[in-house]
XYZ file of C-alpha atoms in Angstrom:
463
model
C -7.937 -88.068 3.639
C -7.161 -87.253 0.003
C -10.876 -87.183 -0.887
C -11.514 -84.799 2.019
C -8.909 -82.331 0.704
C -10.462 -82.359 -2.752
C -13.887 -81.633 -1.302
C -12.499 -78.717 0.741
C -10.744 -77.263 -2.313
C -13.946 -77.587 -4.351
C -15.908 -75.737 -1.677
C -13.316 -72.952 -1.602
C -13.492 -72.468 -5.376
C -17.283 -72.535 -5.309
C -17.312 -69.945 -2.574
C -14.914 -67.730 -4.534
C -17.134 -67.931 -7.653
C -20.170 -67.085 -5.572
C -18.348 -64.117 -4.076
C -17.377 -62.891 -7.534
C -20.999 -63.050 -8.687
C -22.119 -61.192 -5.610
C -19.452 -58.563 -6.145
C -20.341 -58.016 -9.791
C -24.121 -58.253 -9.420
C -25.692 -57.689 -6.035
C -23.341 -54.853 -4.982
C -23.141 -53.135 -8.383
C -24.087 -49.500 -8.098
C -24.321 -49.512 -4.318
C -22.668 -46.614 -2.477
C -20.967 -48.544 0.296
C -20.040 -45.308 2.075
C -23.538 -43.814 1.912
C -24.641 -45.129 5.306
C -21.260 -46.315 6.574
C -20.486 -45.708 10.234
C -17.182 -47.583 10.532
C -14.488 -48.854 8.189
C -12.381 -51.889 9.145
C -8.813 -51.809 7.806
C -6.849 -55.092 7.846
C -3.728 -56.471 6.195
C -2.961 -60.035 5.185
C 0.001 -62.238 4.242
C -0.262 -65.531 2.338
C 2.536 -68.091 1.876
C 1.856 -68.478 -1.815
C 0.530 -66.671 -4.858
C -3.180 -65.910 -4.542
C -5.510 -63.441 -6.268
C -8.124 -61.009 -5.111
C -11.138 -63.353 -5.636
C -9.373 -65.967 -3.519
C -9.191 -63.515 -0.602
C -12.839 -62.482 -0.948
C -13.919 -66.135 -1.182
C -11.943 -66.967 1.937
C -13.592 -64.146 3.881
C -17.113 -65.238 2.974
C -16.379 -68.995 3.170
C -14.515 -69.149 6.470
C -16.811 -66.776 8.366
C -20.051 -68.424 7.193
C -21.984 -69.735 10.230
C -19.213 -68.560 12.558
C -21.139 -65.634 14.085
C -24.714 -66.818 13.649
C -27.383 -65.700 11.207
C -27.512 -62.102 12.479
C -23.839 -61.475 11.641
C -23.551 -63.577 8.500
C -21.634 -61.531 5.902
C -23.855 -62.557 2.974
C -27.018 -61.579 4.819
C -25.462 -58.339 5.976
C -24.495 -57.457 2.384
C -28.012 -58.228 1.141
C -29.479 -55.806 3.657
C -26.789 -53.197 2.938
C -25.325 -53.244 6.442
C -21.959 -54.342 5.085
C -20.604 -52.562 2.065
C -18.430 -53.775 -0.773
C -15.292 -55.501 0.509
C -12.200 -54.051 -1.162
C -9.028 -56.103 -1.474
C -5.647 -54.924 -2.836
C -2.956 -57.574 -3.426
C 0.657 -57.698 -4.591
C 3.157 -60.528 -4.716
C 6.800 -60.625 -3.736
C 9.233 -63.549 -3.540
C 6.470 -66.131 -3.869
C 4.313 -64.586 -1.164
C 1.200 -62.430 -1.424
C 0.616 -59.310 0.630
C -2.353 -56.976 0.662
C -4.980 -54.936 2.490
C -8.669 -55.498 3.177
C -11.249 -52.732 3.642
C -14.727 -53.540 5.018
C -17.315 -50.699 5.283
C -19.859 -51.298 8.067
C -23.081 -49.643 9.154
C -23.364 -51.918 12.199
C -22.933 -50.538 15.661
C -19.559 -50.325 17.378
C -19.738 -53.715 19.145
C -20.952 -55.688 16.118
C -18.272 -54.071 13.922
C -15.567 -55.049 16.430
C -16.870 -58.675 16.476
C -16.861 -58.787 12.689
C -13.290 -57.419 12.609
C -12.152 -60.048 15.101
C -13.762 -62.761 12.937
C -11.524 -61.745 10.027
C -8.465 -62.664 12.050
C -9.704 -66.309 12.342
C -9.105 -66.859 8.613
C -5.981 -69.001 8.299
C -6.017 -70.004 4.617
C -6.570 -68.187 1.340
C -6.938 -70.514 -1.644
C -4.306 -73.244 -1.392
C -1.963 -71.122 0.742
C -1.718 -70.547 4.441
C -2.544 -66.984 5.386
C -2.655 -64.599 8.315
C -4.976 -61.574 8.629
C -4.455 -58.808 11.165
C -6.834 -55.866 11.795
C -4.920 -52.564 11.771
C -7.640 -50.190 12.909
C -11.346 -49.393 12.832
C -12.097 -45.880 11.648
C -15.173 -43.988 12.791
C -16.407 -42.420 9.565
C -18.769 -40.107 11.424
C -15.869 -38.624 13.429
C -14.017 -37.950 10.182
C -17.140 -36.380 8.726
C -17.606 -34.255 11.828
C -14.023 -33.004 11.540
C -14.568 -32.187 7.882
C -17.850 -30.432 8.703
C -16.165 -28.251 11.338
C -13.281 -27.249 9.037
C -15.569 -26.593 6.084
C -17.982 -24.612 8.254
C -15.092 -22.381 9.315
C -14.212 -21.699 5.671
C -17.842 -20.945 4.785
C -18.223 -18.615 7.758
C -15.037 -16.732 6.879
C -16.321 -16.295 3.336
C -19.638 -14.973 4.642
C -17.866 -12.493 6.929
C -15.771 -11.185 4.048
C -18.801 -10.809 1.802
C -21.192 -9.340 4.327
C -23.601 -6.633 3.201
C -21.876 -3.208 3.150
C -23.121 -0.343 5.272
C -24.798 2.649 3.659
C -21.634 4.746 4.103
C -19.612 2.092 2.288
C -22.103 2.157 -0.571
C -21.830 5.944 -0.741
C -18.032 5.815 -0.748
C -18.082 3.195 -3.495
C -20.271 5.371 -5.701
C -18.097 8.438 -5.064
C -14.981 6.431 -5.845
C -16.434 5.359 -9.196
C -17.347 8.977 -10.027
C -13.840 10.179 -9.093
C -12.271 7.512 -11.299
C -14.362 8.791 -14.221
C -13.258 12.381 -13.493
C -9.617 11.346 -13.751
C -8.124 12.233 -17.146
C -4.880 11.479 -18.986
C -2.859 14.588 -19.814
C 0.012 15.066 -22.246
C 1.895 12.605 -24.459
C 2.927 10.637 -21.352
C -0.784 10.232 -20.414
C -0.207 11.484 -16.884
C -3.073 11.027 -14.368
C -4.650 14.434 -13.760
C -7.748 16.166 -12.457
C -10.330 17.544 -14.910
C -9.306 21.198 -14.319
C -5.636 20.779 -15.270
C -6.067 21.639 -18.996
C -7.422 25.152 -18.297
C -6.495 26.044 -14.684
C -4.018 28.912 -14.077
C -2.423 27.029 -11.178
C -1.720 23.329 -10.834
C -0.583 21.007 -8.034
C 2.124 18.489 -8.933
C 1.942 15.245 -6.906
C 3.762 11.931 -7.104
C 1.256 9.283 -8.249
C -2.230 8.387 -9.438
C -3.441 7.579 -5.905
C -2.484 11.121 -4.783
C -4.572 12.656 -7.593
C -7.544 10.454 -6.640
C -7.288 11.481 -2.984
C -7.243 15.167 -3.909
C -10.242 14.596 -6.219
C -12.016 12.930 -3.307
C -11.719 16.183 -1.339
C -12.700 18.472 -4.223
C -9.244 19.488 -5.537
C -9.369 18.974 -9.320
C -6.221 20.686 -10.602
C -3.636 18.067 -9.561
C -1.339 16.153 -11.918
C 1.040 13.269 -11.142
C 4.645 12.843 -12.270
C 4.271 9.014 -12.104
C 7.872 8.137 -11.214
C 11.185 9.639 -10.191
C 11.931 11.064 -13.658
C 10.087 14.350 -14.251
C 8.067 14.167 -17.526
C 8.510 16.846 -20.205
C 4.810 17.733 -19.854
C 5.369 18.855 -16.253
C 8.404 20.950 -17.258
C 6.399 22.710 -19.992
C 3.425 23.317 -17.704
C 5.680 24.822 -15.045
C 6.713 27.582 -17.490
C 3.093 28.524 -18.184
C 1.246 27.935 -14.899
C 1.668 28.678 -11.210
C 3.007 25.370 -9.903
C 2.795 24.022 -6.357
C 4.838 20.879 -5.702
C 2.976 18.722 -3.165
C 5.066 15.666 -2.224
C 5.002 12.874 0.371
C 6.637 13.397 3.742
C 9.205 10.644 3.247
C 12.597 10.118 1.614
C 11.054 9.473 -1.804
C 9.116 12.732 -1.641
C 12.308 14.628 -0.796
C 14.141 13.199 -3.822
C 11.281 14.044 -6.206
C 11.070 17.565 -4.742
C 14.807 18.172 -5.324
C 14.534 17.009 -8.928
C 11.445 19.159 -9.519
C 13.227 22.243 -8.182
C 16.166 21.607 -10.501
C 14.364 20.911 -13.804
C 11.023 22.719 -13.482
C 9.924 26.267 -12.642
C 8.185 25.604 -9.333
C 6.531 28.542 -7.569
C 5.555 27.002 -4.231
C 6.402 23.898 -2.220
C 4.033 21.985 0.079
C 4.701 18.671 1.788
C 2.620 16.097 3.578
C 3.211 15.785 7.334
C 6.462 13.990 8.094
C 6.142 10.222 7.596
C 2.794 10.439 5.747
C 1.841 10.174 2.078
C -0.485 12.472 0.149
C -2.764 9.572 -0.783
C -3.587 8.867 2.900
C -4.185 12.435 4.089
C -7.546 13.646 5.333
C -9.164 16.789 3.966
C -8.032 18.795 6.989
C -4.413 17.653 6.564
C -4.454 18.443 2.845
C -5.797 21.960 3.400
C -3.318 22.593 6.212
C -0.369 21.417 4.097
C -1.377 23.547 1.103
C -1.913 26.630 3.280
C 1.559 26.164 4.753
C 3.253 26.161 1.351
C 6.577 27.985 1.059
C 7.942 29.991 -1.909
C 10.218 27.802 -4.009
C 13.048 30.385 -3.897
C 13.233 30.076 -0.124
C 13.257 26.277 -0.253
C 15.967 26.252 -2.957
C 18.173 28.552 -0.879
C 17.735 26.562 2.315
C 18.007 23.052 0.819
C 20.757 23.476 -1.785
C 22.922 26.098 -0.077
C 22.419 25.555 3.653
C 21.866 21.781 3.652
C 18.510 21.940 5.461
C 15.417 19.907 4.689
C 11.901 21.185 4.110
C 10.729 20.527 7.659
C 13.612 22.530 9.131
C 12.607 25.396 6.845
C 9.009 25.122 8.076
C 10.082 25.016 11.720
C 12.167 28.176 11.285
C 9.292 29.858 9.496
C 6.909 28.949 12.326
C 9.384 30.207 14.938
C 9.740 33.536 13.140
C 5.978 33.866 12.847
C 5.520 33.102 16.555
C 8.179 35.673 17.452
C 6.492 38.297 15.302
C 3.132 37.533 16.883
C 4.635 37.710 20.383
C 6.544 40.962 19.754
C 3.601 43.386 20.212
C 2.908 41.769 23.578
C 6.496 42.389 24.741
C 6.862 45.971 23.494
C 4.248 47.653 25.746
C 5.966 46.346 28.922
C 8.690 49.019 29.315
C 6.215 51.696 30.476
C 8.664 52.831 33.204
C 12.088 52.763 31.539
C 14.036 53.722 34.650
C 12.560 50.968 36.825
C 12.145 48.238 34.250
C 15.489 48.549 32.440
C 17.543 46.681 35.054
C 14.965 43.872 35.168
C 14.861 43.366 31.422
C 18.553 42.447 31.086
C 18.389 38.945 32.711
C 15.202 38.019 30.847
C 15.764 35.378 28.113
C 13.132 36.753 25.700
C 14.743 40.085 24.674
C 18.131 38.409 23.980
C 17.355 36.756 20.621
C 15.736 39.978 19.310
C 18.983 41.988 18.901
C 20.498 39.098 16.940
C 17.460 38.946 14.690
C 17.447 42.706 14.215
C 21.176 42.660 13.543
C 20.730 39.962 10.867
C 17.985 41.881 9.111
C 19.085 45.476 9.650
C 22.771 45.031 8.975
C 22.373 44.415 5.219
C 19.827 47.239 5.012
C 22.229 49.759 6.533
C 24.883 49.096 3.924
C 25.315 52.171 1.757
C 24.757 51.497 -1.949
C 27.796 52.007 -4.137
C 28.577 52.191 -7.879
C 25.551 51.537 -10.072
C 23.382 50.935 -7.026
C 23.410 54.702 -6.284
C 20.947 55.428 -9.058
C 18.451 53.013 -7.477
C 19.157 53.849 -3.810
C 15.795 55.545 -3.158
C 13.876 52.641 -4.615
C 16.027 50.114 -2.719
C 15.248 51.780 0.606
C 11.572 51.783 -0.321
C 11.392 48.059 -1.140
C 13.326 47.282 2.038
C 10.752 49.067 4.128
C 7.524 47.808 2.563
C 8.619 44.497 0.919
C 7.229 45.442 -2.488
C 8.708 45.221 -6.000
C 9.167 48.342 -8.180
C 9.239 48.275 -11.983
C 10.884 51.271 -13.729
C 10.538 52.439 -17.326
C 13.192 53.756 -19.738
C 13.023 57.270 -18.237
C 13.287 56.035 -14.646
C 9.577 56.522 -13.981
C 7.673 53.961 -11.885
C 5.658 51.672 -14.168
C 4.248 49.553 -11.338
C 4.691 48.866 -7.629
C 3.342 45.461 -6.609
C 3.810 42.862 -3.846
C 6.732 40.505 -4.481
C 4.373 37.536 -4.886
C 2.765 39.275 -7.895
C 6.076 40.201 -9.556
C 6.120 37.400 -12.139
C 2.521 37.903 -13.236
C 3.016 41.682 -13.497
C 6.119 41.206 -15.648
C 4.034 39.158 -18.056
C 1.476 41.971 -18.379
C 3.710 45.060 -18.574
C 5.887 46.228 -21.473
C 8.813 48.671 -21.704
C 10.323 47.804 -18.328
C 13.964 48.881 -17.906
C 14.675 47.923 -14.274
C 13.204 45.678 -11.564
C 13.971 46.378 -7.893
C 12.755 44.085 -5.101
C 13.858 42.902 -1.658
C 14.148 39.184 -2.447
C 16.280 36.397 -3.892
C 17.308 36.548 -7.541
C 16.800 33.088 -9.083
C 17.609 31.665 -12.491
C 13.929 31.563 -13.373
C 13.483 35.270 -12.630
C 16.593 36.074 -14.696
C 15.198 34.160 -17.675
C 11.837 35.948 -17.451
C 13.197 39.509 -17.163
C 15.693 38.784 -19.947
C 12.867 37.805 -22.286
C 11.075 41.074 -21.403
C 14.186 43.141 -22.317
C 14.924 44.348 -18.760
C 18.389 45.965 -18.394
C 18.753 46.043 -14.586
C 17.669 43.451 -12.028
C 18.226 44.593 -8.430
C 17.616 42.222 -5.499
C 18.856 41.359 -2.034
C 21.017 38.400 -3.127
C 21.437 35.683 -5.764
C 20.664 31.957 -5.480
C 21.057 29.050 -7.896
C 22.153 31.251 -10.812
C 23.944 29.237 -13.497
C 23.737 31.535 -16.553
C 23.528 35.320 -16.956
C 22.476 37.177 -20.165
C 25.069 39.639 -21.503
C 22.640 42.568 -21.774
C 21.271 42.191 -18.216
C 23.021 43.727 -15.199
C 22.332 41.959 -11.914
C 22.893 44.045 -8.770
C 22.566 42.926 -5.169
C 22.495 45.144 -2.077
C 22.656 42.528 0.722
C 25.673 40.429 -0.382
């Protein structure tokens, strides 16, 4: 019996050596997963300390001749139908634990038989052992899953990088040209259109994207403030040019507009439609917004003194315009005063007109007093035709121009003693007429006046 045990141990060691040679030689360089269909995963437990070659030797030695020549592990490795057997071992408390991985290119049935054969091994080296197959993995199913996921990623990449349409190519070229047209103006290097350095009028917007959008639609005299703090360049330009503030239709645009009106000499105010930004407007919306601009004096009076916002001002302006347009249609109706008079009283349309007339006519009917007497004729004239009259030292008329041209005319004329117009007297107008040496400034009322020159008399006839 003792001799038999020695012979068995010798055979085990010989088998282990043979397995090590096979592992280092025959299988060197082989890609065991190149043609693999299935992978057998098993775990083992040995009641003693054994090493990796002992496990490999036991697998080859105890399965030899068990399944016949067709399923002999050595023959299957020679033909490449079984890949390199991987064994991981670790010891704990005098026992050895580990995992076995067997790649197989056999069919499903043969792989299952081979996996079952592994569980017949009951000894590894000198120790008793137990092997249990955990699972058999179908490598092709894993590959198919990977292929599907990777194909999705590739397809998404292709869809994102698809060939652009001709219109997209055109827009891309135009965008590049517009970016080249964009210049940096002033010490702050503010984004601006190419016409800003020499244009008589400029449009002040909020950011670089707004300037680019205006350039896209052919407007090249825009400049951006680039933040909530108004740059000194904008303040200086506002004293030399005709400035239109064009801001977004949101809360941020309202804040920038209020600051602009306080620190810069703005002539007109335009705003994007409520809830929209200048950078996203179409050409039609841009043109409509700029055509609907409002004189800055009116906006200052309404926002700072009556607590209204820009859109309320615009709605009132539109209502007044609609009423004026509708008035000629209403006036011809009373062709028969005796018959129509009783019918007109209950109608809702004539009712607001007396209030409007009362608001406009009442200040006009006030008789001038004190120093206003000397200008009474001119005051009545500007009330009737809405013009501005410039008088010389001798009281002669130097110029009579529309109110919108008052500032430009003041810059051209010399020797002006008095200015009479039916409008709002602002701080900017006071500063300009003071520099020109004007002695009398006569207007309907004052707004936002914080300082008054000593040698300038300011008279109002509607307050």
